[in-house]
Amino acid sequence: MTVTAEDSRRRLTPKQAEVVERLVEAAADEARLLGYEGTTVRGSAKRAGVAPATAYTYFASKDHLLAEVLWRCMERVPAVRHRAGSSPLDRVSAELKALGLFMADDPTLAAACTTALLGSGPEVRAVRIRFGGEVHDRIAAALGEEADPALVQGLELAYSGAMLWAGMGHLSFADVPAALGRLAELLEGAP
């Protein structure tokens, strides 16, 4: 069962869930236009047509709100369908590509959300744990039950490092999938 940010605070009525969705979409729009520095909870609330106090009822901070935006983007990444008989390398390369492409499609939003995911608040930490768990589960499933845990961890670290590196502007989000695919090939062939 996936726990969403709003579930961690309290159960929502359908109307409250709709307000949260509007806030998340408004924050994504604001981050696309203004980047991390220009995004605020107050601005997102105004864009969503709700009072700032209402926004803070659901999100503790800008980082919490943008981390939730990133999580919802991750949730929309479809599961990779693997061909029967495909190798672990083919499967993990496809998975890493999918995990990288969803951020490459919207680099300004990805950079803002990546920054937010590093926030220190407990709500951000909860989203970060969910996000990391999803990355872990997808990489481990792609490699299969026989996968070396060190390889899974190495690819997790490479993925998170690549996203951080891209968020800092040292690598484009569009270049991440290919770079991770090359790394998977190197790690798979390592003794």
PDB file of C-alpha atoms in Angstrom:
ATOM      1  CA  MET A   1       0.000   0.000   0.000  1.00  0.00           C
ATOM      2  CA  THR A   2       1.334   3.404  -0.940  1.00  0.00           C
ATOM      3  CA  VAL A   3       1.011   6.107   1.685  1.00  0.00           C
ATOM      4  CA  THR A   4       0.648   9.579   0.269  1.00  0.00           C
ATOM      5  CA  ALA A   5       1.716  12.797   1.966  1.00  0.00           C
ATOM      6  CA  GLU A   6      -1.865  13.658   2.765  1.00  0.00           C
ATOM      7  CA  ASP A   7      -2.429  10.209   4.318  1.00  0.00           C
ATOM      8  CA  SER A   8       0.462  10.817   6.677  1.00  0.00           C
ATOM      9  CA  ARG A   9      -1.263  13.926   8.003  1.00  0.00           C
ATOM     10  CA  ARG A  10      -4.910  12.732   8.087  1.00  0.00           C
ATOM     11  CA  ARG A  11      -7.570  11.041   6.019  1.00  0.00           C
ATOM     12  CA  LEU A  12      -9.003  13.298   3.341  1.00  0.00           C
ATOM     13  CA  THR A  13     -12.513  13.746   2.105  1.00  0.00           C
ATOM     14  CA  PRO A  14     -12.942  13.774  -1.679  1.00  0.00           C
ATOM     15  CA  LYS A  15     -13.160  17.579  -1.576  1.00  0.00           C
ATOM     16  CA  GLN A  16      -9.930  17.831   0.448  1.00  0.00           C
ATOM     17  CA  ALA A  17      -8.189  15.413  -1.920  1.00  0.00           C
ATOM     18  CA  GLU A  18      -9.237  17.642  -4.819  1.00  0.00           C
ATOM     19  CA  VAL A  19      -7.735  20.688  -3.053  1.00  0.00           C
ATOM     20  CA  VAL A  20      -4.476  18.789  -2.492  1.00  0.00           C
ATOM     21  CA  GLU A  21      -4.392  17.798  -6.165  1.00  0.00           C
ATOM     22  CA  ARG A  22      -4.920  21.424  -7.214  1.00  0.00           C
ATOM     23  CA  LEU A  23      -2.102  22.517  -4.893  1.00  0.00           C
ATOM     24  CA  VAL A  24       0.265  19.900  -6.297  1.00  0.00           C
ATOM     25  CA  GLU A  25      -0.544  20.869  -9.894  1.00  0.00           C
ATOM     26  CA  ALA A  26      -0.221  24.574  -9.063  1.00  0.00           C
ATOM     27  CA  ALA A  27       3.156  23.995  -7.405  1.00  0.00           C
ATOM     28  CA  ALA A  28       4.335  22.073 -10.476  1.00  0.00           C
ATOM     29  CA  ASP A  29       3.239  24.937 -12.736  1.00  0.00           C
ATOM     30  CA  GLU A  30       4.912  27.496 -10.500  1.00  0.00           C
ATOM     31  CA  ALA A  31       8.153  25.492 -10.372  1.00  0.00           C
ATOM     32  CA  ARG A  32       8.174  25.184 -14.174  1.00  0.00           C
ATOM     33  CA  LEU A  33       7.836  28.953 -14.505  1.00  0.00           C
ATOM     34  CA  LEU A  34       9.919  30.174 -11.573  1.00  0.00           C
ATOM     35  CA  GLY A  35      12.226  27.313 -10.612  1.00  0.00           C
ATOM     36  CA  TYR A  36      12.902  26.276  -7.042  1.00  0.00           C
ATOM     37  CA  GLU A  37      13.881  29.702  -5.767  1.00  0.00           C
ATOM     38  CA  GLY A  38      10.758  31.413  -7.076  1.00  0.00           C
ATOM     39  CA  THR A  39       8.276  28.766  -5.959  1.00  0.00           C
ATOM     40  CA  THR A  40       6.411  29.397  -2.720  1.00  0.00           C
ATOM     41  CA  VAL A  41       3.561  27.738  -0.884  1.00  0.00           C
ATOM     42  CA  ARG A  42       1.774  31.090  -0.901  1.00  0.00           C
ATOM     43  CA  GLY A  43       2.172  31.452  -4.679  1.00  0.00           C
ATOM     44  CA  SER A  44       1.078  27.874  -5.280  1.00  0.00           C
ATOM     45  CA  ALA A  45      -1.957  28.411  -3.069  1.00  0.00           C
ATOM     46  CA  LYS A  46      -2.930  31.534  -4.993  1.00  0.00           C
ATOM     47  CA  ARG A  47      -2.479  29.696  -8.299  1.00  0.00           C
ATOM     48  CA  ALA A  48      -4.660  26.847  -6.953  1.00  0.00           C
ATOM     49  CA  GLY A  49      -7.324  29.281  -5.772  1.00  0.00           C
ATOM     50  CA  VAL A  50      -7.012  28.480  -2.072  1.00  0.00           C
ATOM     51  CA  ALA A  51      -5.874  30.427   0.961  1.00  0.00           C
ATOM     52  CA  PRO A  52      -2.247  30.013   2.066  1.00  0.00           C
ATOM     53  CA  ALA A  53      -3.472  28.708   5.432  1.00  0.00           C
ATOM     54  CA  THR A  54      -5.332  25.975   3.570  1.00  0.00           C
ATOM     55  CA  ALA A  55      -2.164  25.011   1.715  1.00  0.00           C
ATOM     56  CA  TYR A  56      -0.243  24.782   4.988  1.00  0.00           C
ATOM     57  CA  THR A  57      -2.951  22.479   6.325  1.00  0.00           C
ATOM     58  CA  TYR A  58      -1.725  19.876   3.850  1.00  0.00           C
ATOM     59  CA  PHE A  59       1.915  20.774   3.228  1.00  0.00           C
ATOM     60  CA  ALA A  60       4.391  21.811   5.902  1.00  0.00           C
ATOM     61  CA  SER A  61       6.734  23.664   3.564  1.00  0.00           C
ATOM     62  CA  LYS A  62       7.691  24.430  -0.012  1.00  0.00           C
ATOM     63  CA  ASP A  63      10.060  21.458   0.079  1.00  0.00           C
ATOM     64  CA  HIS A  64       7.272  19.168   1.240  1.00  0.00           C
ATOM     65  CA  LEU A  65       4.971  20.397  -1.531  1.00  0.00           C
ATOM     66  CA  LEU A  66       7.600  20.044  -4.272  1.00  0.00           C
ATOM     67  CA  ALA A  67       8.731  16.652  -2.964  1.00  0.00           C
ATOM     68  CA  GLU A  68       5.107  15.531  -3.285  1.00  0.00           C
ATOM     69  CA  VAL A  69       5.080  16.856  -6.872  1.00  0.00           C
ATOM     70  CA  LEU A  70       8.118  14.683  -7.638  1.00  0.00           C
ATOM     71  CA  TRP A  71       6.574  11.650  -5.952  1.00  0.00           C
ATOM     72  CA  ARG A  72       3.403  11.994  -8.009  1.00  0.00           C
ATOM     73  CA  CYS A  73       5.484  12.256 -11.192  1.00  0.00           C
ATOM     74  CA  MET A  74       7.286   9.055 -10.152  1.00  0.00           C
ATOM     75  CA  GLU A  75       3.983   7.301  -9.496  1.00  0.00           C
ATOM     76  CA  ARG A  76       2.926   8.027 -13.082  1.00  0.00           C
ATOM     77  CA  VAL A  77       5.992   6.279 -14.548  1.00  0.00           C
ATOM     78  CA  PRO A  78       4.519   3.069 -15.939  1.00  0.00           C
ATOM     79  CA  ALA A  79       6.021  -0.239 -15.003  1.00  0.00           C
ATOM     80  CA  VAL A  80       8.508  -1.378 -17.620  1.00  0.00           C
ATOM     81  CA  ARG A  81       7.274  -4.411 -19.509  1.00  0.00           C
ATOM     82  CA  HIS A  82      10.163  -6.764 -20.115  1.00  0.00           C
ATOM     83  CA  ARG A  83      10.383  -9.249 -22.933  1.00  0.00           C
ATOM     84  CA  ALA A  84      10.372 -12.880 -21.888  1.00  0.00           C
ATOM     85  CA  GLY A  85      13.930 -14.111 -21.645  1.00  0.00           C
ATOM     86  CA  SER A  86      15.453 -10.638 -21.461  1.00  0.00           C
ATOM     87  CA  SER A  87      18.698 -10.385 -19.539  1.00  0.00           C
ATOM     88  CA  PRO A  88      18.999  -8.667 -16.166  1.00  0.00           C
ATOM     89  CA  LEU A  89      21.156  -6.025 -17.875  1.00  0.00           C
ATOM     90  CA  ASP A  90      18.470  -5.328 -20.487  1.00  0.00           C
ATOM     91  CA  ARG A  91      15.799  -5.142 -17.790  1.00  0.00           C
ATOM     92  CA  VAL A  92      17.726  -2.835 -15.464  1.00  0.00           C
ATOM     93  CA  SER A  93      18.829  -0.614 -18.348  1.00  0.00           C
ATOM     94  CA  ALA A  94      15.189  -0.223 -19.410  1.00  0.00           C
ATOM     95  CA  GLU A  95      14.174   0.507 -15.818  1.00  0.00           C
ATOM     96  CA  LEU A  96      16.912   3.103 -15.335  1.00  0.00           C
ATOM     97  CA  LYS A  97      15.944   4.704 -18.621  1.00  0.00           C
ATOM     98  CA  ALA A  98      12.304   4.961 -17.505  1.00  0.00           C
ATOM     99  CA  LEU A  99      13.343   6.370 -14.131  1.00  0.00           C
ATOM    100  CA  GLY A 100      15.550   8.956 -15.830  1.00  0.00           C
ATOM    101  CA  LEU A 101      13.205   9.903 -18.653  1.00  0.00           C
ATOM    102  CA  PHE A 102      10.366  11.069 -16.449  1.00  0.00           C
ATOM    103  CA  MET A 103      12.682  13.781 -15.146  1.00  0.00           C
ATOM    104  CA  ALA A 104      14.280  14.493 -18.516  1.00  0.00           C
ATOM    105  CA  ASP A 105      10.861  15.380 -19.940  1.00  0.00           C
ATOM    106  CA  ASP A 106      10.552  18.381 -17.612  1.00  0.00           C
ATOM    107  CA  PRO A 107      14.063  19.464 -16.502  1.00  0.00           C
ATOM    108  CA  THR A 108      13.066  22.739 -14.805  1.00  0.00           C
ATOM    109  CA  LEU A 109      10.485  20.964 -12.694  1.00  0.00           C
ATOM    110  CA  ALA A 110      12.887  18.085 -12.044  1.00  0.00           C
ATOM    111  CA  ALA A 111      15.603  20.458 -10.816  1.00  0.00           C
ATOM    112  CA  ALA A 112      13.203  22.240  -8.451  1.00  0.00           C
ATOM    113  CA  CYS A 113      11.813  19.000  -7.081  1.00  0.00           C
ATOM    114  CA  THR A 114      15.224  17.374  -6.721  1.00  0.00           C
ATOM    115  CA  THR A 115      16.332  20.328  -4.607  1.00  0.00           C
ATOM    116  CA  ALA A 116      13.182  20.056  -2.493  1.00  0.00           C
ATOM    117  CA  LEU A 117      13.676  16.329  -1.956  1.00  0.00           C
ATOM    118  CA  LEU A 118      16.868  17.158  -0.058  1.00  0.00           C
ATOM    119  CA  GLY A 119      14.900  19.202   2.499  1.00  0.00           C
ATOM    120  CA  SER A 120      15.254  18.438   6.180  1.00  0.00           C
ATOM    121  CA  GLY A 121      11.646  18.394   7.396  1.00  0.00           C
ATOM    122  CA  PRO A 122      10.062  15.144   8.583  1.00  0.00           C
ATOM    123  CA  GLU A 123       7.389  15.345   5.876  1.00  0.00           C
ATOM    124  CA  VAL A 124      10.060  15.655   3.188  1.00  0.00           C
ATOM    125  CA  ARG A 125      11.957  12.772   4.755  1.00  0.00           C
ATOM    126  CA  ALA A 126       8.816  10.607   4.498  1.00  0.00           C
ATOM    127  CA  VAL A 127       8.456  11.413   0.786  1.00  0.00           C
ATOM    128  CA  ARG A 128      12.193  10.825   0.252  1.00  0.00           C
ATOM    129  CA  ILE A 129      11.894   7.386   1.867  1.00  0.00           C
ATOM    130  CA  ARG A 130       8.965   6.471  -0.405  1.00  0.00           C
ATOM    131  CA  PHE A 131      10.838   7.751  -3.456  1.00  0.00           C
ATOM    132  CA  GLY A 132      14.016   5.839  -2.569  1.00  0.00           C
ATOM    133  CA  GLY A 133      11.999   2.717  -1.831  1.00  0.00           C
ATOM    134  CA  GLU A 134      10.374   2.875  -5.241  1.00  0.00           C
ATOM    135  CA  VAL A 135      13.751   3.286  -6.961  1.00  0.00           C
ATOM    136  CA  HIS A 136      15.131   0.355  -4.971  1.00  0.00           C
ATOM    137  CA  ASP A 137      12.142  -1.881  -5.716  1.00  0.00           C
ATOM    138  CA  ARG A 138      12.232  -1.159  -9.442  1.00  0.00           C
ATOM    139  CA  ILE A 139      15.984  -1.748  -9.766  1.00  0.00           C
ATOM    140  CA  ALA A 140      15.885  -4.910  -7.636  1.00  0.00           C
ATOM    141  CA  ALA A 141      12.908  -6.315  -9.556  1.00  0.00           C
ATOM    142  CA  ALA A 142      14.595  -5.601 -12.884  1.00  0.00           C
ATOM    143  CA  LEU A 143      17.774  -7.393 -11.822  1.00  0.00           C
ATOM    144  CA  GLY A 144      15.868 -10.352 -10.402  1.00  0.00           C
ATOM    145  CA  GLU A 145      15.977 -12.369  -7.195  1.00  0.00           C
ATOM    146  CA  GLU A 146      19.534 -13.525  -7.805  1.00  0.00           C
ATOM    147  CA  ALA A 147      20.898  -9.972  -8.000  1.00  0.00           C
ATOM    148  CA  ASP A 148      23.919  -9.095  -5.942  1.00  0.00           C
ATOM    149  CA  PRO A 149      22.726  -6.605  -3.275  1.00  0.00           C
ATOM    150  CA  ALA A 150      25.900  -4.586  -3.881  1.00  0.00           C
ATOM    151  CA  LEU A 151      24.918  -4.155  -7.550  1.00  0.00           C
ATOM    152  CA  VAL A 152      21.423  -3.016  -6.551  1.00  0.00           C
ATOM    153  CA  GLN A 153      22.895  -0.539  -4.066  1.00  0.00           C
ATOM    154  CA  GLY A 154      25.477   0.672  -6.587  1.00  0.00           C
ATOM    155  CA  LEU A 155      22.786   1.394  -9.169  1.00  0.00           C
ATOM    156  CA  GLU A 156      20.630   3.132  -6.536  1.00  0.00           C
ATOM    157  CA  LEU A 157      23.560   5.336  -5.588  1.00  0.00           C
ATOM    158  CA  ALA A 158      24.338   6.014  -9.227  1.00  0.00           C
ATOM    159  CA  TYR A 159      20.709   6.959  -9.915  1.00  0.00           C
ATOM    160  CA  SER A 160      20.434   9.299  -6.938  1.00  0.00           C
ATOM    161  CA  GLY A 161      23.840  10.811  -7.684  1.00  0.00           C
ATOM    162  CA  ALA A 162      22.945  11.344 -11.330  1.00  0.00           C
ATOM    163  CA  MET A 163      19.676  13.058 -10.365  1.00  0.00           C
ATOM    164  CA  LEU A 164      21.511  15.276  -7.890  1.00  0.00           C
ATOM    165  CA  TRP A 165      24.233  16.034 -10.433  1.00  0.00           C
ATOM    166  CA  ALA A 166      21.604  16.935 -13.046  1.00  0.00           C
ATOM    167  CA  GLY A 167      19.706  19.028 -10.510  1.00  0.00           C
ATOM    168  CA  MET A 168      22.885  21.017  -9.895  1.00  0.00           C
ATOM    169  CA  GLY A 169      23.296  21.581 -13.631  1.00  0.00           C
ATOM    170  CA  HIS A 170      26.432  19.453 -14.102  1.00  0.00           C
ATOM    171  CA  LEU A 171      24.635  16.967 -16.351  1.00  0.00           C
ATOM    172  CA  SER A 172      21.429  17.316 -18.305  1.00  0.00           C
ATOM    173  CA  PHE A 173      18.472  15.242 -17.166  1.00  0.00           C
ATOM    174  CA  ALA A 174      18.221  14.051 -20.784  1.00  0.00           C
ATOM    175  CA  ASP A 175      21.726  12.524 -20.563  1.00  0.00           C
ATOM    176  CA  VAL A 176      21.017  10.603 -17.348  1.00  0.00           C
ATOM    177  CA  PRO A 177      19.307   7.501 -18.832  1.00  0.00           C
ATOM    178  CA  ALA A 178      22.143   6.729 -21.253  1.00  0.00           C
ATOM    179  CA  ALA A 179      24.802   7.363 -18.613  1.00  0.00           C
ATOM    180  CA  LEU A 180      23.065   5.006 -16.195  1.00  0.00           C
ATOM    181  CA  GLY A 181      22.692   2.377 -18.902  1.00  0.00           C
ATOM    182  CA  ARG A 182      26.429   2.514 -19.587  1.00  0.00           C
ATOM    183  CA  LEU A 183      27.144   2.208 -15.867  1.00  0.00           C
ATOM    184  CA  ALA A 184      24.835  -0.805 -15.566  1.00  0.00           C
ATOM    185  CA  GLU A 185      26.792  -2.482 -18.350  1.00  0.00           C
ATOM    186  CA  LEU A 186      30.074  -1.798 -16.552  1.00  0.00           C
ATOM    187  CA  LEU A 187      28.793  -2.998 -13.193  1.00  0.00           C
ATOM    188  CA  GLU A 188      27.198  -6.113 -14.659  1.00  0.00           C
ATOM    189  CA  GLY A 189      30.520  -7.106 -16.206  1.00  0.00           C
ATOM    190  CA  ALA A 190      32.589  -6.357 -13.100  1.00  0.00           C
ATOM    191  CA  PRO A 191      34.233  -9.301 -11.347  1.00  0.00           C
TER     192      PRO A 191
END
